[in-house]
Amino acid sequence: MAEVNQFDKETENGQNQTPGTTDIKRISNSGNEQIGDVNKVPFYKLFSFADSADYALMATGLVSAMGSGLCLPLMTLLFGELANSFGNNVGTRSVAHEVSKVSLKFVYLAVGSGIAAFSQVSCWMITGERQAVRIRNLYLRAILRQDIGYFDKEANTGEIMDRMTNETILIQNAIGEKVGKFLQLSASFFGGFVIAFTKGWILALVLLSVIPVLVISAALMTVLISKLTSRGQSAYSAAAVVAEQTVSSIRTVASFTGEKQAVAKYEKFLYRAYEAGVHEGLAAGLGSGVFMLVLFSSYALAIWFGAKMIIHKGYSGGDVLNIIMAVLMGSLSLGQVSPCLSAFAAGQVAAYKIYHAISRKPEIDPISAEGRVLKDIKGDVELHDVHFSYPSRPNENIFIRFSLRVPNGTTLALVGESGSGKSTVINLVERFYDPQAGEVLIDGINIKEFQLRWIRGKIGLVSQEPVLFASSIKDNILYGKDGASIEEVETAAEHANAAKFIDKLPQGLDTMVGQNGIQLSGGQKQRIALARAILKDPRILLLDEATSALDAESERVVQEALDRVMINRTTLIVAHRLSTVKNADAIAVIQHGKIVEEGSHSELTQDLDGAYSRLIRLQEFNKASPQNSLNDKSGAEITSDSGQQSSQHISFLRSLSRGSSETGNSSRHSFSLSMGVPLPVNELHSSLGDPKNLTLSQHKVEHKIPLCRLARLNKPEIPELLLGSLAAGVNGAILPLFGFLFSSVVTTFYQPAHKLWKESKFWAFMFVLLGLVSLLATPLKTYFFSVAGCKLIKRIRLMCFEKVVHMEISWFDKMENSSSLISSRLSTDATSVRSLVGDSLGLLVQNIATAAVGLIISFTASWQLSLIVLFLLPLIGLNGYLHMKFIAGFSADAKKSYEEATQVAGDAIGSIRTVASFCAEVKILNLHKEKCEVPLRLGTKQGLLSGAGLGISLFFLYSVYAVSYYAGARLVDAGKITFGHVFRVFLGLSMTAVAISQSGALAPDSGKARAGAASIFTFLDQELKIDSLDNSGTILENVKGDIEFRNVSFKYPSRPDVQIFKDLCLAIHSGKTVALVGESGCGKSTILSLLQRFYDPDAGQITLDGVEVQTLKLKWLRKQMGLVSQEPVLFNDTIRANIAYGKEGNATETEIFAAAELANAHKFVSSLQEGYNTMVGERGVQLSGGQKQRVAIARAMLKGPRILLLDEATSALDAESERVVQDALDRVILNRTTIIVAQRLSTITNADVIAVVNDGVIAEEGKHEDLIHKKDGIYASLVALQAAGA
């Protein structure tokens, strides 16, 4: 809370600057550097948000890192002394005495390096975590304070969330432990050279010439690998987008049998990722091989030239060894700097956009304390000479000199065609946008003069697609008024007619509503949104089709509640259904951004040729009061996604990628799994529970996976695996052989001159040979294993994706199978499985070879010393393991620990209009800050533990040196071995330990890999009751279209205790139109789901032309049906591709045009700049609701179905479009069996049969004329209710 208060203080008096913002302003103006096309911030600016505690931690970390870095050059100094103690005292009895002095120095070094390493790692990790959390909070604050225009054109939710989850981690890497590591390695490098030059400058100078070659080879490898990695990542992220889109629209995919298309598209991107992966493997191997060749050649040069120095310049053997180790270890340190540098560069690039956003001062700032605050307002609203176009489409004028006045306490209704600009008026009054010219006035004062938070607090918005947050019902209502009492919440719920259904829920107000309110039906969500607005008690009320989602009974009561709430309030209503607004004080008809008529209902109806009268006639002509217009945003104004086929999961990622406006699982649920009844409590808990427990398979699996099955998957790559293993074996022998060669060199340096010269040339040659072997073996190993591994990944991903798209719809109803989690599973599980087969095999062969060669070398030299050293080896192994972990970075998987915080941020950003409208920014920030506290504590703990681990392991390492060499000296004194054998045993075994433990640290987490494999196999082995891959089943030659439901009973698998149907019987005759009516949540849409076999009934039969649908071929059955739902799902592709989807993408141009013409879409598509090649955006956000609906109708028409399923298909259209589309539908209905789901009863009076669904059965059936006269009939009372409402 303190931080948010600090935020607020910073924003008062226009001091809109967070700590360091001034710096960042400079970054965004002058300070940014550009590399190619990449913007980045200067490195020192990354620390702009550090506080005094961070500076203290960084200062301690800096000193410790320098100290820690100097320990390595000091060790080489001691090594030289050690060699001299042995070499110069050969044959004397004082070897043990001399060596013990050096061993004691090793113990001191052990203590010093242990303390320095602990301090370095823990200080940098803790400060990195602290600053990263602060940056996350500031970034979220910056995003929440941006104007809505920013989301329209500069950033979409997915991008923002990616920055929040991934790029903050990159910044953390760049300002955390990697800085300490960089300082440490730099100190080792410079310290090494200082010691080398003081010991013998000539040899040091010669060795210096090798370093540029070492550095260049390392740098080239890094650049090449990072390029190839990003290529692979972009190919795979394109595949992930296909997966996410397919899963999030799975009902549409299933209904249009588009599974094959999705799999083909996915495979195309996977192949690109495979190619990039193989190239990356080859490049990594080549780079590593070249580096080892250069390194071993440097040793060769050093040995040859060192021997010359001993003979001609009087250097001692210890000095030469000291110089060689100091220079080469120092330069190796330089080589290890590259991951740090790439982390810094990645952090600088990642920070550019984040820091830029933090410093961005929005024109409309909801957090700013600037502006006028009055005691209260009366509520006069006026738009005066307004010119306006949306920021995302500046060339399309919505309003030119538009004026409108609403006196306080009166109600004005805005009516007009879809896209005429009605919702734009609401956007301007809420100050989501500012007009380019003209003024928006409240009580005669320009809205820009008011403090934004205060004025929005006086305005209540209820939109047609209510957005709820993934918390409890009570928390959602409380967004209306912070700190409201429980009594106030209950009263608001009562006024919104929500109390009754809330009381029925097992947990009442504490019931969790799920992501985007998925656990509630459309009507229930709408009532909670109303309660939230009522609790706000606003002076100005904005209703955007607020009751459209409700059934007749709820609508009547809510309308009454609204009528009560509207008293003495200024109210603006946007409506498609004119019958809902005839009681308004004034009605304004908007056409093409102009008010063409204004007056009361009675005044306007007197002019029979007026625009309003024409609209009424159109609606009466259609016998329709179109329900629930999808937010009729102006023209192609970015609208919120109404794309879910309701109860399917709205995953976290989906709520993210929602274009600019709010997400919202649209109003009424088509295929509603949440028929007005929420999940039982325990199930709610399990489904909304711990995200960390979610895996691709629903079961808790024991990770016992038959390795033979995994190996079978990799069977086609056996030749590659065998060749790769051979190369891995050769590779494994290299480090122990290096130890053997180096120990031989140590003894050579203490030989007489002629012998020294001869032997030094031989050993130098051997080093070069070792380098050449390494150059050959490493690329071969990485190439063969890359081919085998990447093919396996591709194969598994494809198998899993194929299985996913053919899963039963009920599988997607479970929270753990949301689209984002599935795409991340496809990515991580498959990758982890690769490591179990190929990578593990390579590692195993390599380590066996290393161990065998190392043991042979040491035991042939001295079995006694070998046993002593072997006993101490685990301590060296521990150090090698932790050293590699240190290089890779200790930081835990931050993404996982911040999941809850990310969820809060994602929810808020995806619903930015709702957050803005309810001034909930500070509330969200506090919640986010709270959710970051646990990960911050964990990060601090992790820092201390990692530091302690590394410190202790370094202490052990140098202590082992001390003990081993002392033990060797005692054996030399006893005449058991020579001093050359001491070095051979120790170097041979320690190199073996280092090689095995370092490769172990780089080894993949086998636990994770096993879990991934188990999860994949459990998933692939699931038996499907409804399998769209199954080609068995009969096909009818001629489909007539007779449908019958016989004694059907059904419960949704996700809610087995809620009975939807019991013994439902319904006959639909060929070529007839049957309308299904009933209250929201009674199961109308379920009939359509059962017919398409999204689910199978628990009992009873469904037949088509007398044949049970379960015996028919599933794909063929779905091809016979054309579905047009109220919430059309469009794919992020062109309009042409979306329409062609109706024919699995194989439609001719003529067919596409004909279908569009039939759906009254051709005209508007042709008028778009790109025509049929216009991209519709994610879930169709670039089109208005009515336009999306027409594209969806065209798609269904293209299918040429025998059976037409219309789920409120024309509800989103304005009167004019609806009339034409209704005509088109009337034409296509001819000779087709048609089932219509309707809330607006006036749309279905011409149906051949009307069936009333109630209490899980068909309660009434007949023609409109018969049912309307039935005394006490349900249909008659529903009609009466709607007539009263109209």
XYZ file of N, CA and C in Angstrom, residues 82 85-86 89 92-101 103 865 868 961-979 981-983:
117
model
N 53.634 -24.284 -5.225
C 53.486 -25.713 -4.932
C 54.410 -26.536 -5.836
N 57.833 -26.161 -4.709
C 58.091 -26.901 -3.457
C 58.384 -28.364 -3.757
N 57.663 -28.909 -4.740
C 57.933 -30.299 -5.122
C 59.214 -30.402 -5.947
N 62.732 -29.642 -4.462
C 63.163 -30.422 -3.292
C 63.176 -31.920 -3.555
N 65.203 -34.603 -1.495
C 65.472 -34.169 -0.109
C 64.338 -34.681 0.768
N 64.480 -34.578 2.072
C 63.441 -35.047 2.986
C 62.486 -33.925 3.377
N 62.696 -32.711 2.805
C 61.888 -31.565 3.270
C 60.672 -31.280 2.379
N 60.331 -32.210 1.477
C 59.197 -31.955 0.576
C 57.922 -31.691 1.378
N 57.631 -32.606 2.330
C 56.368 -32.484 3.094
C 56.353 -31.165 3.865
N 57.502 -30.792 4.437
C 57.559 -29.554 5.224
C 57.260 -28.336 4.346
N 57.909 -28.285 3.162
C 57.723 -27.145 2.254
C 56.281 -27.090 1.740
N 55.763 -28.278 1.364
C 54.402 -28.318 0.797
C 53.370 -27.941 1.861
N 53.642 -28.305 3.132
C 52.639 -28.003 4.179
C 52.444 -26.491 4.325
N 53.545 -25.705 4.111
C 53.407 -24.237 4.193
C 52.422 -23.739 3.130
N 50.159 -25.551 1.610
C 48.815 -26.088 1.894
C 48.065 -25.193 2.875
N 47.416 -42.664 -3.492
C 46.967 -41.267 -3.576
C 45.618 -41.190 -4.300
N 42.895 -41.706 -1.847
C 42.697 -40.533 -0.978
C 41.919 -39.458 -1.732
N 42.397 -29.156 -2.256
C 43.733 -28.937 -2.825
C 44.781 -29.104 -1.715
N 44.528 -28.431 -0.604
C 45.493 -28.430 0.504
C 45.747 -29.863 0.985
N 44.666 -30.598 1.261
C 44.802 -31.955 1.816
C 45.486 -32.890 0.803
N 45.023 -32.839 -0.461
C 45.539 -33.784 -1.463
C 47.043 -33.593 -1.675
N 47.452 -32.342 -1.862
C 48.870 -32.125 -2.142
C 49.731 -32.459 -0.916
N 49.197 -32.203 0.275
C 49.962 -32.531 1.484
C 50.131 -34.054 1.575
N 49.005 -34.781 1.286
C 49.072 -36.254 1.328
C 50.076 -36.749 0.287
N 50.052 -36.121 -0.899
C 51.009 -36.504 -1.961
C 52.435 -36.280 -1.511
N 52.673 -35.141 -0.822
C 54.028 -34.809 -0.376
C 54.535 -35.863 0.623
N 53.618 -36.310 1.512
C 54.019 -37.335 2.488
C 54.420 -38.633 1.766
N 53.667 -38.982 0.713
C 53.977 -40.202 -0.043
C 55.312 -40.055 -0.797
N 55.572 -38.837 -1.298
C 56.851 -38.588 -1.989
C 57.998 -38.738 -0.978
N 57.808 -38.135 0.192
C 58.817 -38.239 1.254
C 59.090 -39.699 1.621
N 58.020 -40.488 1.617
C 58.163 -41.900 1.992
C 58.751 -42.715 0.847
N 58.962 -42.062 -0.297
C 59.570 -42.734 -1.440
C 58.603 -43.662 -2.167
N 57.293 -43.516 -1.885
C 56.314 -44.396 -2.537
C 56.062 -43.968 -3.986
N 56.076 -42.633 -4.252
C 55.803 -42.136 -5.608
C 56.693 -40.948 -5.928
N 56.735 -40.579 -7.214
C 57.488 -39.384 -7.606
C 56.531 -38.194 -7.604
N 57.112 -36.972 -7.666
C 56.218 -35.803 -7.593
C 55.372 -35.649 -8.861
N 53.897 -38.065 -10.340
C 52.702 -38.881 -10.116
C 51.662 -38.151 -9.270
N 52.139 -37.332 -8.341
C 51.193 -36.568 -7.496
C 50.306 -35.701 -8.395
N 50.949 -34.974 -9.311
C 50.188 -34.077 -10.193
C 49.308 -34.876 -11.145
